[in-house]
mmCIF file with all atom_site columns, C-alpha atoms in Angstrom:
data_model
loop_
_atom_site.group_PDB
_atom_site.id
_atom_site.type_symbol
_atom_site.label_atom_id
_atom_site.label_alt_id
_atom_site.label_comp_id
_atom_site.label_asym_id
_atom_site.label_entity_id
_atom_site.label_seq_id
_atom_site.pdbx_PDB_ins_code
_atom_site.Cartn_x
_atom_site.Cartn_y
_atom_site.Cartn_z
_atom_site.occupancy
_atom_site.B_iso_or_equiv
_atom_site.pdbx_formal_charge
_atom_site.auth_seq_id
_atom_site.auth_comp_id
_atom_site.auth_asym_id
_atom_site.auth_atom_id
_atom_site.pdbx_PDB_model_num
ATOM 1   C CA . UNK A 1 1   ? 55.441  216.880 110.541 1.00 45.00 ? 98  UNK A CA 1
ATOM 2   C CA . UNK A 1 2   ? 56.720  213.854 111.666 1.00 43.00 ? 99  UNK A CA 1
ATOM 3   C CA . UNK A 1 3   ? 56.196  211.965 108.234 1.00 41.00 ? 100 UNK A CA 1
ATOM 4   C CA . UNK A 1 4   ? 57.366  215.162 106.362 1.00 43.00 ? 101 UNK A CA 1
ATOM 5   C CA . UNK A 1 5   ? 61.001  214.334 108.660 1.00 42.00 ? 102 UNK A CA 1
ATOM 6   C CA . UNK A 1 6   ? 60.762  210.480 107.866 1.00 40.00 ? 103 UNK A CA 1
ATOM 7   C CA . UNK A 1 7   ? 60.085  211.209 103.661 1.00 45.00 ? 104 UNK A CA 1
ATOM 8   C CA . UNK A 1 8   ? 63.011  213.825 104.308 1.00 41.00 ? 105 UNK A CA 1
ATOM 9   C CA . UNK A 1 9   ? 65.549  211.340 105.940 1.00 41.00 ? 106 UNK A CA 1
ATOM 10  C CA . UNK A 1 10  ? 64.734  208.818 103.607 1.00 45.00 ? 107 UNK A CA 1
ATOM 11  C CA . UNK A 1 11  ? 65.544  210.766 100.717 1.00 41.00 ? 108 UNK A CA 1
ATOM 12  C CA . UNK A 1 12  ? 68.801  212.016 101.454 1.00 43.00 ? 109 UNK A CA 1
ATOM 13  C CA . UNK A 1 13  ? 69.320  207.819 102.607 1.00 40.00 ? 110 UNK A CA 1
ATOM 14  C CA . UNK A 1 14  ? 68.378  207.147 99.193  1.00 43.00 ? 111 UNK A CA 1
ATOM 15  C CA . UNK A 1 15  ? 70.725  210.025 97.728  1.00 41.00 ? 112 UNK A CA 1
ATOM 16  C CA . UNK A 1 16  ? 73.681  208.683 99.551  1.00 46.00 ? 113 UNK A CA 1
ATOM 17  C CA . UNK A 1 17  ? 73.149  205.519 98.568  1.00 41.00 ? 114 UNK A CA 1
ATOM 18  C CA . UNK A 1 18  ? 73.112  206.247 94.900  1.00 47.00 ? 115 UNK A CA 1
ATOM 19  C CA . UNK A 1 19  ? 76.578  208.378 95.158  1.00 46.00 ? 116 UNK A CA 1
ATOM 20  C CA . UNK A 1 20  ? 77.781  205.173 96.715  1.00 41.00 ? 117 UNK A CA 1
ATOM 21  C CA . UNK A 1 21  ? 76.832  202.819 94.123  1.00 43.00 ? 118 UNK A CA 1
ATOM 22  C CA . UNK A 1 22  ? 78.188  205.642 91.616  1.00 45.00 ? 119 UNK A CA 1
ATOM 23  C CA . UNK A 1 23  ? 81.281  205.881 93.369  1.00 46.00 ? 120 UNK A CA 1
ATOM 24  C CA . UNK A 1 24  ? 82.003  202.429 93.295  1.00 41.00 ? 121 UNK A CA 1
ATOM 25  C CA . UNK A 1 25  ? 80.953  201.771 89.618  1.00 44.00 ? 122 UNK A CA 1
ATOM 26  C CA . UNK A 1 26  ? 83.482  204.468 88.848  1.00 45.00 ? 123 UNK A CA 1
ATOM 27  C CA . UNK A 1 27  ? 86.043  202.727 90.586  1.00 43.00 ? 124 UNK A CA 1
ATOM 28  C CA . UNK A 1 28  ? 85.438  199.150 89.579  1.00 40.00 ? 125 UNK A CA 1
ATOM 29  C CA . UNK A 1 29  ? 85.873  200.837 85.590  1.00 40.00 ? 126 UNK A CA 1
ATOM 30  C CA . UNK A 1 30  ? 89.608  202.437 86.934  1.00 42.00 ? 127 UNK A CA 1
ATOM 31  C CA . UNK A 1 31  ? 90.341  199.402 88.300  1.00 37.00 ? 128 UNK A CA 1
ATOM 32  C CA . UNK A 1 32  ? 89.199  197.321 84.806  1.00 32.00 ? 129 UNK A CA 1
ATOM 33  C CA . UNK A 1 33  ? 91.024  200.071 82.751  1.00 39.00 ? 130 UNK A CA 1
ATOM 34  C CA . UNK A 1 34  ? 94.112  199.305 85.062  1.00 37.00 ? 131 UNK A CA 1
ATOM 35  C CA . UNK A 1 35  ? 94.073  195.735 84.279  1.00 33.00 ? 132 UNK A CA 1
ATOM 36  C CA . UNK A 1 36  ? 93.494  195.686 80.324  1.00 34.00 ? 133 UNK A CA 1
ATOM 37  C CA . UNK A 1 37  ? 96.520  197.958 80.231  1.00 32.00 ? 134 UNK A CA 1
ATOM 38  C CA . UNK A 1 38  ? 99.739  195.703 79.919  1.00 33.00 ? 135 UNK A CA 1
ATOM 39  C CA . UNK A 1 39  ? 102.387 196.547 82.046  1.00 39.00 ? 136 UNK A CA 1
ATOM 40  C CA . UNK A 1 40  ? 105.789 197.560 80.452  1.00 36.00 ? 137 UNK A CA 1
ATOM 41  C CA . UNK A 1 41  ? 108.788 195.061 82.027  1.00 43.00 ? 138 UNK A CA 1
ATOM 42  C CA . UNK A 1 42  ? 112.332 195.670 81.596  1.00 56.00 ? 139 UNK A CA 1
ATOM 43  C CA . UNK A 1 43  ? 114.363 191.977 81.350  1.00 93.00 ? 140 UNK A CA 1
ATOM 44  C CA . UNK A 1 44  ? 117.997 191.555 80.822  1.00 96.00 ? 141 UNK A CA 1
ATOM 45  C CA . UNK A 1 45  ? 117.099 188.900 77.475  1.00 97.00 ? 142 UNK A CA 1
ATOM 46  C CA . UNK A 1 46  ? 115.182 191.760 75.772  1.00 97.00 ? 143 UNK A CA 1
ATOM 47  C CA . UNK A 1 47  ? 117.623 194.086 76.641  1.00 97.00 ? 144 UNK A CA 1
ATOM 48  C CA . UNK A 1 48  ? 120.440 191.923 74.816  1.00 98.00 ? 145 UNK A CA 1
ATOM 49  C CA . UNK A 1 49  ? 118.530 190.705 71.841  1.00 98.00 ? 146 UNK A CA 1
ATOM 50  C CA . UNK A 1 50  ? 117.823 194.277 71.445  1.00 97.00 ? 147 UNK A CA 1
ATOM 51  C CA . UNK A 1 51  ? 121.424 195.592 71.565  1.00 98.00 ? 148 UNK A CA 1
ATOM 52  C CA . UNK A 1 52  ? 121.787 192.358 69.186  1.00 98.00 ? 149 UNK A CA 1
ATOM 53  C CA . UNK A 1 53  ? 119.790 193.731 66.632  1.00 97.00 ? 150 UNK A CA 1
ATOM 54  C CA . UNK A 1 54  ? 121.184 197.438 66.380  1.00 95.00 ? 151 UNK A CA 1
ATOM 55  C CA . UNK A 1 55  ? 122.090 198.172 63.033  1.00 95.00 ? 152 UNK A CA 1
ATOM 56  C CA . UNK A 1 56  ? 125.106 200.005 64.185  1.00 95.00 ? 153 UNK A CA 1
ATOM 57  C CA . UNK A 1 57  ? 129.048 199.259 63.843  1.00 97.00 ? 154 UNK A CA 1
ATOM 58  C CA . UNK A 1 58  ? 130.276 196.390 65.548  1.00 98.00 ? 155 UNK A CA 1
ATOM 59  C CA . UNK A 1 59  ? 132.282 198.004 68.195  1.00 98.00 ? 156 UNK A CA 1
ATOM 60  C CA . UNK A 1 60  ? 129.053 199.967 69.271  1.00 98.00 ? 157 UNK A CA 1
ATOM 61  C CA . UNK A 1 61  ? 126.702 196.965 68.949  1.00 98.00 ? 158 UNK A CA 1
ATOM 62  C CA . UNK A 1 62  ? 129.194 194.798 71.080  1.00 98.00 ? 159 UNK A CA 1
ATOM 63  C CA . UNK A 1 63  ? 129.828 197.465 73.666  1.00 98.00 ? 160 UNK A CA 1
ATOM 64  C CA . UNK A 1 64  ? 126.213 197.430 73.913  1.00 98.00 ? 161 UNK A CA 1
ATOM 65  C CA . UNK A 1 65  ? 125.292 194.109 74.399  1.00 98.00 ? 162 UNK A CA 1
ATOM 66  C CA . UNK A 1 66  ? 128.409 193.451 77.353  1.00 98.00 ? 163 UNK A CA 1
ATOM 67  C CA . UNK A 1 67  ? 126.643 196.029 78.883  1.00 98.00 ? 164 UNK A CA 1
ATOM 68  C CA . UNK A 1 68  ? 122.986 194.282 78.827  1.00 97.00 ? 165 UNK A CA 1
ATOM 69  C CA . UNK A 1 69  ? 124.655 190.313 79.447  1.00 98.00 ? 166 UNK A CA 1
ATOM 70  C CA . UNK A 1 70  ? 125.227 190.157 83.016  1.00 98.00 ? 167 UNK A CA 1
ATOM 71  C CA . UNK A 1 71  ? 122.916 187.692 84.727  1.00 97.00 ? 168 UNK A CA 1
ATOM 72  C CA . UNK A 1 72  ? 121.071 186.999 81.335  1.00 98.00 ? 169 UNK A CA 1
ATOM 73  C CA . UNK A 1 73  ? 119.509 183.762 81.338  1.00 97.00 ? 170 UNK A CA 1
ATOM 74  C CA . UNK A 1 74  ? 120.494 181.790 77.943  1.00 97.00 ? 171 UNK A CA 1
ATOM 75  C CA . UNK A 1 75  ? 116.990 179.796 78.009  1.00 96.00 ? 172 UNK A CA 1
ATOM 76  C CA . UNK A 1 76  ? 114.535 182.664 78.111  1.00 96.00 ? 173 UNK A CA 1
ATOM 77  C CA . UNK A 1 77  ? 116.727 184.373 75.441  1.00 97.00 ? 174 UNK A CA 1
ATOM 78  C CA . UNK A 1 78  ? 116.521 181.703 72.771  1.00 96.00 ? 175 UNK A CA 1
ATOM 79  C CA . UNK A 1 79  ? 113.277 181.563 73.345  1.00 95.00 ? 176 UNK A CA 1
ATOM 80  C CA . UNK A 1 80  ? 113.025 185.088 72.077  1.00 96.00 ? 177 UNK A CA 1
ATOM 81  C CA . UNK A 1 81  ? 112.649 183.992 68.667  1.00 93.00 ? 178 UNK A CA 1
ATOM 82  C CA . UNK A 1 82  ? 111.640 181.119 66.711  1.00 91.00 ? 179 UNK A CA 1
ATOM 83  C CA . UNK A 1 83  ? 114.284 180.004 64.030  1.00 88.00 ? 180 UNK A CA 1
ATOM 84  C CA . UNK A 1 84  ? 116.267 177.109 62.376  1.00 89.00 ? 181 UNK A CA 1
ATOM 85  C CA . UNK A 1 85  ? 119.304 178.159 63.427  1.00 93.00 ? 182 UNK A CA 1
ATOM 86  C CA . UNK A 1 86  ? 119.408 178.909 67.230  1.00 96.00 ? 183 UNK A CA 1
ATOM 87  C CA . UNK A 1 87  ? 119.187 182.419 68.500  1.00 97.00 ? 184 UNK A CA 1
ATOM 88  C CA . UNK A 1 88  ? 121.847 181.608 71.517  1.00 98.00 ? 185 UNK A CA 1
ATOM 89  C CA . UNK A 1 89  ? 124.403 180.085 68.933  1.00 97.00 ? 186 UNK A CA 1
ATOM 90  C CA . UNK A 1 90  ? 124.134 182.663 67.200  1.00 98.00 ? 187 UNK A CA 1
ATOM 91  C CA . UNK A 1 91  ? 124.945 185.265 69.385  1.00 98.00 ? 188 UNK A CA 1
ATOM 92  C CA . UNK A 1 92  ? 127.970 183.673 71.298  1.00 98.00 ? 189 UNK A CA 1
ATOM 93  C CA . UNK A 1 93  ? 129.352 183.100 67.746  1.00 98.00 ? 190 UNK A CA 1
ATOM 94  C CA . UNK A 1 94  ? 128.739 186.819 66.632  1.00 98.00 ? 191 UNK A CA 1
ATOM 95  C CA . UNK A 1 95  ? 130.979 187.592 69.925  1.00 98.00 ? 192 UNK A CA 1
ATOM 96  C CA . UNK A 1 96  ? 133.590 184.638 69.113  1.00 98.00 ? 193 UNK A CA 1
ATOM 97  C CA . UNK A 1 97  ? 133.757 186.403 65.738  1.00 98.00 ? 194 UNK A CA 1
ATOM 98  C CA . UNK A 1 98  ? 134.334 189.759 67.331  1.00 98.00 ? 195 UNK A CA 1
ATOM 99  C CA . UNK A 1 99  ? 136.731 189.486 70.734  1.00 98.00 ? 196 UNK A CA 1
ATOM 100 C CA . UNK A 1 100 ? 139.099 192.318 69.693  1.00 98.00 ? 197 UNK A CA 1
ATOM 101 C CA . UNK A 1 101 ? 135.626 194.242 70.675  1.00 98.00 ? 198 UNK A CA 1
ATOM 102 C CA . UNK A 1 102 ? 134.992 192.987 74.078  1.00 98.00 ? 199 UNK A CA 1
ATOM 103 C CA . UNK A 1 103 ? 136.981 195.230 76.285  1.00 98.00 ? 200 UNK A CA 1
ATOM 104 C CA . UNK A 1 104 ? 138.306 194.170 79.871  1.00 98.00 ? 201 UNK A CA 1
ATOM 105 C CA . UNK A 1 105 ? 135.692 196.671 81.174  1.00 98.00 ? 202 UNK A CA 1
ATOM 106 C CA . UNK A 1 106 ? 133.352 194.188 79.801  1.00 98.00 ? 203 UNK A CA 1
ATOM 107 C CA . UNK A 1 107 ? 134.211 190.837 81.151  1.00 98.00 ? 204 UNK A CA 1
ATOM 108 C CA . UNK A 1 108 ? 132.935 191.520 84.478  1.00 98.00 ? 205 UNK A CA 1
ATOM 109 C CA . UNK A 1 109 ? 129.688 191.228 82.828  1.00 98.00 ? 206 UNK A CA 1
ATOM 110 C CA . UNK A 1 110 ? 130.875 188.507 80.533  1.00 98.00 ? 207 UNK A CA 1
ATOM 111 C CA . UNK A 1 111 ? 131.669 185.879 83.824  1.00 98.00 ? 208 UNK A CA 1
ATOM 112 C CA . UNK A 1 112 ? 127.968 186.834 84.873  1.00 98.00 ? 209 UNK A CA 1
ATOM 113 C CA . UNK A 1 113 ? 126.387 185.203 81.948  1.00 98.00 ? 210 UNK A CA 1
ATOM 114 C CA . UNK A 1 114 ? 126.152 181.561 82.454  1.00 98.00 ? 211 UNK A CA 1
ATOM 115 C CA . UNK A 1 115 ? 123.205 180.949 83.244  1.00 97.00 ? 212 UNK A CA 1
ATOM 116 C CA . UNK A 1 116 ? 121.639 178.226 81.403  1.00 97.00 ? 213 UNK A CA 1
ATOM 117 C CA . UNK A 1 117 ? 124.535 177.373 79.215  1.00 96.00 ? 214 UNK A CA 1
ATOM 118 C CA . UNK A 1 118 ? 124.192 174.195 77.747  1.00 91.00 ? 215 UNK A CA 1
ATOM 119 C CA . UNK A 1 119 ? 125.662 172.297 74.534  1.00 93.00 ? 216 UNK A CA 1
ATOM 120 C CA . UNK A 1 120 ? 127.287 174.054 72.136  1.00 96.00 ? 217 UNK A CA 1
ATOM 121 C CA . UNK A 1 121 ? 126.187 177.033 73.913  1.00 97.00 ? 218 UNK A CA 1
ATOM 122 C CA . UNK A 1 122 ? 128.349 175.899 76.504  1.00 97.00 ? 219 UNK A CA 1
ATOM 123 C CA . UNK A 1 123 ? 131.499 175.212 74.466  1.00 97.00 ? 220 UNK A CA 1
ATOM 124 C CA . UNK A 1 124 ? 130.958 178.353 72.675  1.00 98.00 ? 221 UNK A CA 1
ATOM 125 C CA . UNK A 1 125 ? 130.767 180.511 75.341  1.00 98.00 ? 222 UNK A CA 1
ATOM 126 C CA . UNK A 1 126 ? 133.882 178.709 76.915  1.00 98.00 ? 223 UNK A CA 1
ATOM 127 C CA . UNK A 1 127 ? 135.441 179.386 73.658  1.00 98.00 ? 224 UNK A CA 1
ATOM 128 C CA . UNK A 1 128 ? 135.419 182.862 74.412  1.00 98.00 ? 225 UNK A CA 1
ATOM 129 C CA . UNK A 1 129 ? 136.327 183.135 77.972  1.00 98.00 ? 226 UNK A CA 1
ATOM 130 C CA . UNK A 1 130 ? 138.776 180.696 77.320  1.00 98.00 ? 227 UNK A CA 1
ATOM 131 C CA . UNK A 1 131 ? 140.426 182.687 74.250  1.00 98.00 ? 228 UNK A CA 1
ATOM 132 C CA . UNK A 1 132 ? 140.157 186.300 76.178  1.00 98.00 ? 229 UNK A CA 1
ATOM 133 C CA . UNK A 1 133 ? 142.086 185.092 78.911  1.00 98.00 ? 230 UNK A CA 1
ATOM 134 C CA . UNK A 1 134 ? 144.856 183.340 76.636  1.00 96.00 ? 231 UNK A CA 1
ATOM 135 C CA . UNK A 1 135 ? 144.893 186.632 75.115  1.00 97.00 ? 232 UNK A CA 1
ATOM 136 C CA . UNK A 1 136 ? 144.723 189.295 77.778  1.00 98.00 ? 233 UNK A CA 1
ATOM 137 C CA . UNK A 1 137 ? 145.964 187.399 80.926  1.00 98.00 ? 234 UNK A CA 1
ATOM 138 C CA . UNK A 1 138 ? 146.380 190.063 83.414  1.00 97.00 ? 235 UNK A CA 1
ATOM 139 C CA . UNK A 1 139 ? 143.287 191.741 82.545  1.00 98.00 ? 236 UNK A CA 1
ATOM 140 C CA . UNK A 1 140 ? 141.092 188.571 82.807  1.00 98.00 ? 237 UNK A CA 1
ATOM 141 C CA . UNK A 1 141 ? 143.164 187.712 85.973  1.00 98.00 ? 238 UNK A CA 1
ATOM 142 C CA . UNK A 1 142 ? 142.064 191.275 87.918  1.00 98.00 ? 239 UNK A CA 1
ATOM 143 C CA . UNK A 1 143 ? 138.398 189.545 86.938  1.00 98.00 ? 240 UNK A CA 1
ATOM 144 C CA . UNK A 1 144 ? 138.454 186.551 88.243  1.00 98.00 ? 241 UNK A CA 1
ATOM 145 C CA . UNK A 1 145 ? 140.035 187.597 91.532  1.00 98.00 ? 242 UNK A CA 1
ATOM 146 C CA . UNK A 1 146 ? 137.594 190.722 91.949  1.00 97.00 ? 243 UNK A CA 1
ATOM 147 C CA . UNK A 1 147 ? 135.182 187.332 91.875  1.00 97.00 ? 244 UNK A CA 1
ATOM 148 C CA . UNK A 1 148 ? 133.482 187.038 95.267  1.00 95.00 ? 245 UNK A CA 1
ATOM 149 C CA . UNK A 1 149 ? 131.763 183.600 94.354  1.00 97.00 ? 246 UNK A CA 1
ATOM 150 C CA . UNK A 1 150 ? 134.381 181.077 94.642  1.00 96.00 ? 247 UNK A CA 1
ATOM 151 C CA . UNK A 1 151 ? 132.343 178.223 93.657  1.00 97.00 ? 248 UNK A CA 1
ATOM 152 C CA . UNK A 1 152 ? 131.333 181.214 90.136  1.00 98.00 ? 249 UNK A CA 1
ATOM 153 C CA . UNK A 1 153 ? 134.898 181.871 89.683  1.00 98.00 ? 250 UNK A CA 1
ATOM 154 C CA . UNK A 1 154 ? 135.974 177.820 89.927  1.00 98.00 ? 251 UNK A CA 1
ATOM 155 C CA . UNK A 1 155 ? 132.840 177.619 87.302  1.00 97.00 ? 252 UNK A CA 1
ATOM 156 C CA . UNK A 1 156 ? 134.453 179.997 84.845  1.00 98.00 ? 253 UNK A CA 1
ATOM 157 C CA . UNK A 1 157 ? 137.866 178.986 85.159  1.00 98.00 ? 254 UNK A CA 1
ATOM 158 C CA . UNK A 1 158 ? 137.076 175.197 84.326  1.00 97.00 ? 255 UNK A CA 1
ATOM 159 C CA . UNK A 1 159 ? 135.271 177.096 80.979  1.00 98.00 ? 256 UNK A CA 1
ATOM 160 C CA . UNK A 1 160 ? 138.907 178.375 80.599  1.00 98.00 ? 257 UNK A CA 1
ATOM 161 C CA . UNK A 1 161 ? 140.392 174.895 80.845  1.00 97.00 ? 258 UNK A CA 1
ATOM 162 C CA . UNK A 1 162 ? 138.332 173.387 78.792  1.00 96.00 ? 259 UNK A CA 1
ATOM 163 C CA . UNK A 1 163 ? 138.350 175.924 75.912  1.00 96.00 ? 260 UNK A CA 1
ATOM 164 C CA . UNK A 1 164 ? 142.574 175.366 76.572  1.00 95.00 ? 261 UNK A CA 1
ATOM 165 C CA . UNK A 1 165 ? 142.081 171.838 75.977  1.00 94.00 ? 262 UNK A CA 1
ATOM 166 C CA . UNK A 1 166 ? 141.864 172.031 72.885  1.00 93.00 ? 263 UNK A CA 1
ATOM 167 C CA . UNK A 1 167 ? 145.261 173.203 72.911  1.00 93.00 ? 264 UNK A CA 1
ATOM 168 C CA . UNK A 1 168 ? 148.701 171.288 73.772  1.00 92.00 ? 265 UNK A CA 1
ATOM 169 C CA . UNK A 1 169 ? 147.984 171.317 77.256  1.00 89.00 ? 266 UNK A CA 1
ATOM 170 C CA . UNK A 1 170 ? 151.767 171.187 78.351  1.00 91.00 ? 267 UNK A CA 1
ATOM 171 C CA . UNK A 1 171 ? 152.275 174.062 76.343  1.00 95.00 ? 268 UNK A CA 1
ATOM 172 C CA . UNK A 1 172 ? 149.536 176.315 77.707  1.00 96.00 ? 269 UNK A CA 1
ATOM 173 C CA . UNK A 1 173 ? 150.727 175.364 81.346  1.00 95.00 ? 270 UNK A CA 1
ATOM 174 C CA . UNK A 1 174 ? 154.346 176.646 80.124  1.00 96.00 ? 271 UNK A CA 1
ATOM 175 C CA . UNK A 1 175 ? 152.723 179.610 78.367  1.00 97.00 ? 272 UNK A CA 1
ATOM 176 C CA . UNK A 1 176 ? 151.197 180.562 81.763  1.00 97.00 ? 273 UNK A CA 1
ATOM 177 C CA . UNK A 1 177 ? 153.794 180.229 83.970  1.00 96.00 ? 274 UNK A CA 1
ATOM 178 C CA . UNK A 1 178 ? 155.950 181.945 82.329  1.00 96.00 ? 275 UNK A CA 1
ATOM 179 C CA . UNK A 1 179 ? 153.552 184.889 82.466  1.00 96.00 ? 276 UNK A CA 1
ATOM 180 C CA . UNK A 1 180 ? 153.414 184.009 85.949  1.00 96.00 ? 277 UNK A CA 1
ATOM 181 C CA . UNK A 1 181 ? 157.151 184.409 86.556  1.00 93.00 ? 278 UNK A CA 1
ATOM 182 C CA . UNK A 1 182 ? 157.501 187.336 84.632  1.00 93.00 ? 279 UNK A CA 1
ATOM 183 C CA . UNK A 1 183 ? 154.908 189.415 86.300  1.00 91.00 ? 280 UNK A CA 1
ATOM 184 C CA . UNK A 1 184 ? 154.353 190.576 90.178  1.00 91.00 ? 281 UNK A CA 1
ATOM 185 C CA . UNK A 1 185 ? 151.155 189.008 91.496  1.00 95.00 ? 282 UNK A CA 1
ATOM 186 C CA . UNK A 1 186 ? 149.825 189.113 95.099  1.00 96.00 ? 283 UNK A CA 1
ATOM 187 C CA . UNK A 1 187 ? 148.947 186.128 96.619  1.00 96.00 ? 284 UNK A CA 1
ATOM 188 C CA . UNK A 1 188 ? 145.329 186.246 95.963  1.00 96.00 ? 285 UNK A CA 1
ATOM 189 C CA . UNK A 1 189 ? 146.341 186.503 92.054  1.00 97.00 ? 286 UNK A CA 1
ATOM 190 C CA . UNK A 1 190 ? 148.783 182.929 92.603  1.00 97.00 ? 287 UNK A CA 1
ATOM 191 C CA . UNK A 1 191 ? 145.996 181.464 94.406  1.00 97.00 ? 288 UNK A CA 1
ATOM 192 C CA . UNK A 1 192 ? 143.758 181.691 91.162  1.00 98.00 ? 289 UNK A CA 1
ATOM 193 C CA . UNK A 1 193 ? 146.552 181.032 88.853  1.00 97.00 ? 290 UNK A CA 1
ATOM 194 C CA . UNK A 1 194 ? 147.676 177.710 90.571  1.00 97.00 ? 291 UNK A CA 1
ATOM 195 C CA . UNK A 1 195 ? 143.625 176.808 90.106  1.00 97.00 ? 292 UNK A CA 1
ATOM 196 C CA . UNK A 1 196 ? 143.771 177.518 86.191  1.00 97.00 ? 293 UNK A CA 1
ATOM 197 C CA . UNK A 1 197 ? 146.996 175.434 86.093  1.00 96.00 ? 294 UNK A CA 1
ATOM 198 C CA . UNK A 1 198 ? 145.379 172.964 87.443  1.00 96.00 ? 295 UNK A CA 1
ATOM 199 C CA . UNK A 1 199 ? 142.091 173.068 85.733  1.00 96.00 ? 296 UNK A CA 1
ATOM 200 C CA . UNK A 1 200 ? 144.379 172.867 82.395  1.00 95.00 ? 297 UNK A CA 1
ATOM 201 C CA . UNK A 1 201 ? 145.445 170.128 83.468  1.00 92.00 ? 298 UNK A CA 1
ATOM 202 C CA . UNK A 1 202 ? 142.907 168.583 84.214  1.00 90.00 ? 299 UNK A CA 1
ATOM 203 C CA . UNK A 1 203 ? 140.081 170.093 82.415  1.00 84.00 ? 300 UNK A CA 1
ATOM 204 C CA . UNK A 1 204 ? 137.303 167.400 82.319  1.00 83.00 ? 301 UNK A CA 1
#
């Protein structure tokens, strides 16, 4: 009897044993089938080279990408495809070419996309922010003082200034203080006014 029990216990050891070794063998093949499975990311860059690509009127495909630009870093994007003539250029001059498009709802999401400017990429982008505010001056203003980031805000402005430059600088000043007279501003709204004045005049 007592080697019947023994053969008995050790049987149902070796049973449990083997569900064990199953168990984990099923689980180390979840966990490889897990890892060979690529995971989908969602990026800002893809997001706005994909809007870039729509094959859809302009004023839909630029709606689209000022809602995808915020916080989109320029390097990663133009890294996003290999070609003679660079991907980031390309863009900002596709949005240059099209400003009538870019709403004010959109420029809160324009300021937001600086990161990694460099170059002409620089200037061109400048070129826009620089012509949207000449253009729409009380709209860009209500942007740049709903800014929280000073040192952001100081960062677009000089892109203002130096896009201006380009311009008779005593004229510009005029331009904008004439605006300035004409229309009621709160003092938060001088504050940043006084800093583009001065930033036109001296924008380097």
């Amino acid at each position: 009897m007592r080697i019947k029990r023994i053969t008995f216990v050790g049987c149902c050891l070796l049973l449990s044993i083997s569900a064990l070794l199953a168990s984990c063998s099923n689980h180390s093949k979840d966990a490889i089938q897990q890892t060979d499975t690529p995971a989908i990311s969602y990026n800002v860059e893809n997001s706005l080279y994909a809007a870039y690509q729509e094959e859809a009127a302009d004023e839909q495909k630029v709606n689209d990408m000022m809602l995808q630009i915020a916080n989109v870093d320029w390097k990663v994007y133009g890294e996003l495809r290999n070609s003679e003539y660079p991907l980031v250029i390309e863009t900002l001059e596709y949005l240059y070419n099209h400003l009538a498009l870019i709403k004010p709802e959109h420029y809160s999401n324009l300021v937001l996309a600086t990161t990694n400017l460099d170059g002409a990429a620089s200037e061109q982008y400048a070129a826009i922010v620089g012509e949207l505010f000449l253009n729409h001056k009380s709209e860009f203003l209500d942007t740049l003082t709903g800014m929280t980031d000073k040192k952001h805000r100081s960062s677009i402005i000089s892109k203002i200034a130096y896009n201006l430059s380009y311009k008779d600088p005593k004229e510009i000043k005029q331009e904008i203080t004439v605006w300035q007279t004409r229309s009621k501003h709160n003092s938060k709204e001088n504050e940043v006014i006084a800093e583009i004045i001065e930033a036109v005049e001296n924008p380097y």
